[in-house]
Short mmCIF file of N, CA and C in Angstrom, two decimals:
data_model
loop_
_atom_site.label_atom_id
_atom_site.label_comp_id
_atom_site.label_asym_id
_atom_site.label_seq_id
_atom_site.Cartn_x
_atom_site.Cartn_y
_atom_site.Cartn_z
N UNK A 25 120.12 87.71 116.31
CA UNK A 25 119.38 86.94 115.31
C UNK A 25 120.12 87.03 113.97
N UNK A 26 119.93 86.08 113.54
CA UNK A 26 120.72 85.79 112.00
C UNK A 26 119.77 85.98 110.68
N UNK A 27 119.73 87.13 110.82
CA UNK A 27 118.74 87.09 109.52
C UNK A 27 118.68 86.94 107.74
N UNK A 28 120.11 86.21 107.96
CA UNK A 28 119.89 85.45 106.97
C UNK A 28 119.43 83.99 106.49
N UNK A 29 118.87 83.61 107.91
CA UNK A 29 118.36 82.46 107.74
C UNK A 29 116.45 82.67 108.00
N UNK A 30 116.17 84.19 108.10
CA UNK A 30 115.03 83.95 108.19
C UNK A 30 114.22 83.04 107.09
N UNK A 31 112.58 83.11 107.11
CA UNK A 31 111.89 82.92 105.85
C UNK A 31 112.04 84.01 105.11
N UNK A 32 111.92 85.02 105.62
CA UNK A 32 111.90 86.37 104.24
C UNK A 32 113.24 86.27 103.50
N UNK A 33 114.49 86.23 104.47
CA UNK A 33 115.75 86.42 103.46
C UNK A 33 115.07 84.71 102.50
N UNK A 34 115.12 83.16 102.64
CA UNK A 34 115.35 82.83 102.03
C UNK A 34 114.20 82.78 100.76
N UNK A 35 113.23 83.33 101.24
CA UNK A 35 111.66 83.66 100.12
C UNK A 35 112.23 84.09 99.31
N UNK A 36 112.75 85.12 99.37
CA UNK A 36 113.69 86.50 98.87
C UNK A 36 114.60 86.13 97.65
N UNK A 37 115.49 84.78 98.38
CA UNK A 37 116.29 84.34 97.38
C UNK A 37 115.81 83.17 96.44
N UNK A 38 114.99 83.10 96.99
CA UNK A 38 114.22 81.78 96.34
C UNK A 38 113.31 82.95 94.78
N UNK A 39 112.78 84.22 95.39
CA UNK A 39 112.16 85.09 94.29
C UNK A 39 113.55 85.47 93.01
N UNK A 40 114.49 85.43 93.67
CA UNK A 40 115.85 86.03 93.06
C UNK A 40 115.86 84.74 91.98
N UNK A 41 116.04 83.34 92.36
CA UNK A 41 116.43 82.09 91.23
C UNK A 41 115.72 82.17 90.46
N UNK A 42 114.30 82.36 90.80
CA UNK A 42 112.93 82.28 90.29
C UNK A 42 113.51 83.19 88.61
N UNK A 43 113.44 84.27 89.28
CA UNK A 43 113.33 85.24 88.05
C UNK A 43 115.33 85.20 87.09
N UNK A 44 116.35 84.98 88.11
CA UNK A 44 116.91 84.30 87.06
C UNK A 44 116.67 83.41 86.31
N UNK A 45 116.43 82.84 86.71
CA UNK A 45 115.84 81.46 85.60
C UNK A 45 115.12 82.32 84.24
N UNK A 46 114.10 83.02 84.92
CA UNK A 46 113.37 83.74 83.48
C UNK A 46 113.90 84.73 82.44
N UNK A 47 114.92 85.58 82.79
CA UNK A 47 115.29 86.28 82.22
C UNK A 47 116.46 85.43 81.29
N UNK A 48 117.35 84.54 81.71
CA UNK A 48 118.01 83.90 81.04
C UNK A 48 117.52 83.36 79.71
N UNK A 49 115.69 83.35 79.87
CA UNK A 49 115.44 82.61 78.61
C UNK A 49 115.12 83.97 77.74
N UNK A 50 114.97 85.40 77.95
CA UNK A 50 114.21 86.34 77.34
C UNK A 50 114.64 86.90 75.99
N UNK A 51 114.25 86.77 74.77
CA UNK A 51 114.77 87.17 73.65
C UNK A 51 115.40 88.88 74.44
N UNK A 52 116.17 89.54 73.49
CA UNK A 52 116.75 90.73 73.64
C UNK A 52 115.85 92.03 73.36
N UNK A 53 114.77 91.24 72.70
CA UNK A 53 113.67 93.01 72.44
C UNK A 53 113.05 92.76 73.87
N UNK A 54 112.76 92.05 75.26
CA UNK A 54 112.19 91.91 76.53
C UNK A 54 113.26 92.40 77.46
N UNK A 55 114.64 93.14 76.99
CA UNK A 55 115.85 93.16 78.25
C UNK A 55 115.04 93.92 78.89
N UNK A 56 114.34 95.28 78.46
CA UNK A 56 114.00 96.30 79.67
C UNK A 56 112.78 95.31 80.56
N UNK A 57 112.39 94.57 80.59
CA UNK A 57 111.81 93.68 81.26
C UNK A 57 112.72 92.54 82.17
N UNK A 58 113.66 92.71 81.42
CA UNK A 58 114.73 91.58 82.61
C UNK A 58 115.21 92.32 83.49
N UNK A 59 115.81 93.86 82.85
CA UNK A 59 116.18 94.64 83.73
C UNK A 59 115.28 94.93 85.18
N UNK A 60 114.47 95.06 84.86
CA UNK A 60 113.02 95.84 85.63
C UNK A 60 113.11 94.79 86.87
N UNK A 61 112.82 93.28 86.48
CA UNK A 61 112.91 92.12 87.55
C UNK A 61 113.78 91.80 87.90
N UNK A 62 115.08 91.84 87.63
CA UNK A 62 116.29 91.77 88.49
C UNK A 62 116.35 92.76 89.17
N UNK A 63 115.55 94.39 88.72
CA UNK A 63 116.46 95.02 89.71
C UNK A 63 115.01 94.83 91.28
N UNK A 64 113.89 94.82 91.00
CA UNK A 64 112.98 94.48 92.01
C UNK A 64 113.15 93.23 92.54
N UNK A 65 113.29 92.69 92.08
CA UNK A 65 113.78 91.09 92.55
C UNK A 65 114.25 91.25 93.91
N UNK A 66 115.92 91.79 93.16
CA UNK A 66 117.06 92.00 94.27
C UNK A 66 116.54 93.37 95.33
N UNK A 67 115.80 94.03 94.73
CA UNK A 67 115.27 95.17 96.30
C UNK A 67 114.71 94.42 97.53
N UNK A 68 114.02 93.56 97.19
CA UNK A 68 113.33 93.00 98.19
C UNK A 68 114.25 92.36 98.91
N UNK A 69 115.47 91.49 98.76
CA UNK A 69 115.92 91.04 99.31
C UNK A 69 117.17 92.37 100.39
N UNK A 70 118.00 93.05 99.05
CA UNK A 70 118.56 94.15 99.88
C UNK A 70 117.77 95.12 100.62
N UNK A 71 116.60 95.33 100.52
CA UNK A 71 115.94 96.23 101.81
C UNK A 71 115.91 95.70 102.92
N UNK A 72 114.99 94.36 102.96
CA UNK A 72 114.90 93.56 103.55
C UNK A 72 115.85 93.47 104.80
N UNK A 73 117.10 93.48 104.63
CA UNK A 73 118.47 93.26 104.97
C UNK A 73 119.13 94.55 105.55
N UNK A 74 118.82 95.81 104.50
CA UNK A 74 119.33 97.03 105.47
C UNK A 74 118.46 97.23 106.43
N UNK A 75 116.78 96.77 106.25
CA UNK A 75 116.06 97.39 107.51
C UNK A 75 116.43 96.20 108.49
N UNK A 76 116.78 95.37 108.26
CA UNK A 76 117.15 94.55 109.80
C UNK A 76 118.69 94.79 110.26
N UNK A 77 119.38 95.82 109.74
CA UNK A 77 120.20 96.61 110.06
C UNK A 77 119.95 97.75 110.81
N UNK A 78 119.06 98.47 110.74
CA UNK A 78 118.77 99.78 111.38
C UNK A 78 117.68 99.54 112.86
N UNK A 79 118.75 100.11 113.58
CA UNK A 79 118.03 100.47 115.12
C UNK A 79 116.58 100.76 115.54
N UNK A 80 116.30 102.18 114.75
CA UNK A 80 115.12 102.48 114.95
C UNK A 80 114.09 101.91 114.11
N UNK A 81 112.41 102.03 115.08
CA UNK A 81 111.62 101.37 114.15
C UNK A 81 111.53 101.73 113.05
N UNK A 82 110.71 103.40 113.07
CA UNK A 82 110.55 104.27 111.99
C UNK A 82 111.49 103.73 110.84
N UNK A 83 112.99 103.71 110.87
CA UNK A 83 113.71 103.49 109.77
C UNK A 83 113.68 101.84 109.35
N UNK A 84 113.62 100.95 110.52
CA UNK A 84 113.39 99.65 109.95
C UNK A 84 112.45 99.57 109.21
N UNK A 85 110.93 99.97 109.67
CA UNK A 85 109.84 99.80 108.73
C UNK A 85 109.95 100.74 107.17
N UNK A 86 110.42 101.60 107.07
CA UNK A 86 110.74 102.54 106.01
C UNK A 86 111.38 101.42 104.73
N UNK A 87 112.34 100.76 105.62
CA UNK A 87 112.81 99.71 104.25
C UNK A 87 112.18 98.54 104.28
N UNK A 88 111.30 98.20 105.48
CA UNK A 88 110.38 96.72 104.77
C UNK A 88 109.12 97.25 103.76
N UNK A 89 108.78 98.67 104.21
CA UNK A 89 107.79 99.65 103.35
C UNK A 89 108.26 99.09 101.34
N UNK A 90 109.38 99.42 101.76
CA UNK A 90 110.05 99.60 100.36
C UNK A 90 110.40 97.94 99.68
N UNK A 91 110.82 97.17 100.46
CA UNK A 91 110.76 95.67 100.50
C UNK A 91 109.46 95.49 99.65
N UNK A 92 108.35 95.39 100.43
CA UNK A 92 106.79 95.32 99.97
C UNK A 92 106.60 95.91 98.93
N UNK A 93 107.07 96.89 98.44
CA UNK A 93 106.56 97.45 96.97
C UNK A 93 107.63 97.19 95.82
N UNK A 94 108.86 96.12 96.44
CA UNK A 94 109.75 95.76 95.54
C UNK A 94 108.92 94.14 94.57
N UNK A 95 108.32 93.88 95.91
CA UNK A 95 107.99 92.69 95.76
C UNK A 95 106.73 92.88 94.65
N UNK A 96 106.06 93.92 95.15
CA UNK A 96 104.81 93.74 94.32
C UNK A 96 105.21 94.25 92.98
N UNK A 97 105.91 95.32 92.71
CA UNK A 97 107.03 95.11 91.53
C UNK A 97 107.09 94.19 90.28
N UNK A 98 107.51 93.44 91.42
CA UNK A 98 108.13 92.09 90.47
C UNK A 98 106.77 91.37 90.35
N UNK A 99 105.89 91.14 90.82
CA UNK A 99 104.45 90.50 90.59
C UNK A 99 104.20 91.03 89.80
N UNK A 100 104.01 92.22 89.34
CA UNK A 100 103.27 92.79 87.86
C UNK A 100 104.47 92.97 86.75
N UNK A 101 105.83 92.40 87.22
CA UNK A 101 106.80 92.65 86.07
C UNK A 101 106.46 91.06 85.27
N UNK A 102 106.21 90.53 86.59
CA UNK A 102 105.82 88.64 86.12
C UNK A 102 104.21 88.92 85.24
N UNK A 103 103.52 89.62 86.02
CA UNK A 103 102.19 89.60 84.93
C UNK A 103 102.33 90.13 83.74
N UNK A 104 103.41 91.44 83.19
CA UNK A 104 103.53 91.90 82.02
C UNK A 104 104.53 90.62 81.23
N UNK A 105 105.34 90.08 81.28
CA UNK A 105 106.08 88.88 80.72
C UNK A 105 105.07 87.58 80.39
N UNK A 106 104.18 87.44 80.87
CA UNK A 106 103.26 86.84 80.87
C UNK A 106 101.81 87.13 79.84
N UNK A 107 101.70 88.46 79.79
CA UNK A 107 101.04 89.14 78.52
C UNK A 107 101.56 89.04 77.62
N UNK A 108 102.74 89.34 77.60
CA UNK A 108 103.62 89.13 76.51
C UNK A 108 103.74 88.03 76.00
N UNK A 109 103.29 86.44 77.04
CA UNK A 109 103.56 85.39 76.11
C UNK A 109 105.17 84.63 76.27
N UNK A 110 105.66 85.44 77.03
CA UNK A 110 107.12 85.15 77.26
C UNK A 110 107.44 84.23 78.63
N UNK A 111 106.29 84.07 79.42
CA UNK A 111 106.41 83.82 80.73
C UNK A 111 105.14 82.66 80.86
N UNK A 112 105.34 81.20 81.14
CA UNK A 112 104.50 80.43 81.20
C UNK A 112 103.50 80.55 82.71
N UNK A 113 102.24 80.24 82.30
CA UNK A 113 101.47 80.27 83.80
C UNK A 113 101.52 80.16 84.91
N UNK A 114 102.31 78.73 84.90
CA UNK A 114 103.41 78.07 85.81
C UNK A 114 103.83 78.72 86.76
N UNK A 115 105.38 79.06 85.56
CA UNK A 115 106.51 80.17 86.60
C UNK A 115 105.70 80.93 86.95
N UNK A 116 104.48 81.95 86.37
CA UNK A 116 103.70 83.25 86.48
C UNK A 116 102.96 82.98 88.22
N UNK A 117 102.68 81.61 88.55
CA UNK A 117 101.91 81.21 89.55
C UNK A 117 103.07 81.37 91.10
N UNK A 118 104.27 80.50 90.33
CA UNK A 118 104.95 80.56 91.28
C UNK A 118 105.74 81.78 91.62
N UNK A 119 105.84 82.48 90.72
CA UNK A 119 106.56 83.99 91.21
C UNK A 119 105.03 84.62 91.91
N UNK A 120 104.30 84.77 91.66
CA UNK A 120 103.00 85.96 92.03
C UNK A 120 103.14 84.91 94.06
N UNK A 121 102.67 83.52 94.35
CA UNK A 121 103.05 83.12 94.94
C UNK A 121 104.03 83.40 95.94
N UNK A 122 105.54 83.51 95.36
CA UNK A 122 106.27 84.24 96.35
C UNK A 122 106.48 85.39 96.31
N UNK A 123 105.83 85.61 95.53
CA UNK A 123 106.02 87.64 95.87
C UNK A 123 104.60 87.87 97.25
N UNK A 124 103.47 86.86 96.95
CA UNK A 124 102.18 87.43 97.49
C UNK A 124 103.22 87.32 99.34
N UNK A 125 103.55 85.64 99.55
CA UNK A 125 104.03 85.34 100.71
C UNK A 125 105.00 86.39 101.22
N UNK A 126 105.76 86.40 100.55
CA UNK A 126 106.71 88.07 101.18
C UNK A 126 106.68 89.07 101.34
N UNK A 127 105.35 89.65 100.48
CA UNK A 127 104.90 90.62 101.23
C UNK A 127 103.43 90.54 102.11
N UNK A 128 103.53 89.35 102.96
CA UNK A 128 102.22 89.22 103.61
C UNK A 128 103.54 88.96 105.09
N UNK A 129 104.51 88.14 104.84
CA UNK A 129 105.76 87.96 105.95
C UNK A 129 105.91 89.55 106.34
N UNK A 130 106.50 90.16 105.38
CA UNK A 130 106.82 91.76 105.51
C UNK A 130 105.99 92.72 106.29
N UNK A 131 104.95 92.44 105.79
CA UNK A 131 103.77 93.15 106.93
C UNK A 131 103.54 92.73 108.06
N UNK A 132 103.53 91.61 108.39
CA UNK A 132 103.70 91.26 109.75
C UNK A 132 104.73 91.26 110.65
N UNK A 133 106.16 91.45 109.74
CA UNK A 133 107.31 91.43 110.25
C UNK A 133 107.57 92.69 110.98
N UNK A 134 107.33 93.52 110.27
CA UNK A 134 107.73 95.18 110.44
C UNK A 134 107.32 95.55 111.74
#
């Protein structure tokens, strides 16, 4: 199986544009907030990817475990940018959106 064509890898990358897009616009007093969502962003997708690398279950599920809490991550990094005023409802809908779907894929996947 090619799992880079699953739905999760491309959810994944689709969460990744998402939040480039946002950080590109973020004044410089919000970096530790860009930081925070790029680096959860990209977990979800690289866990994602080492656990469909690993043999055993135990260790596959260990990194979709970690996948799932990358994702939800980035859902409350999108709700704090959004308190802040920095992050329109919109994008706020469509990131919470694909974060909710990937980790609802993830749980069923594992």
């Amino acid at each position: 199986m090619d799992y880079r064509t699953t739905r999760i890898y491309v959810r994944s990358l689709e969460l990744i544009d998402l939040v480039a897009q946002v950080i590109r616009r973020l004044l410089p007093g919000f970096a530790f907030l860009a930081d925070q969502a790029r680096r959860s962003a990209s977990s979800v997708t690289l866990n994602y990817m080492e656990g469909c690398g690993r043999l055993g279950v135990a260790d596959r599920r260990r990194f979709f475990h970690i996948a799932i809490g990358s994702a939800m991550e980035t859902s409350a990094t999108l709700d704090v940018m959004h308190r802040f005023n920095i992050l329109p409802a919109q994008e706020l809908r469509r990131g919470q959106d694909l974060c909710d779907h990937l980790v609802a894929m993830l749980r069923r996947f594992r």
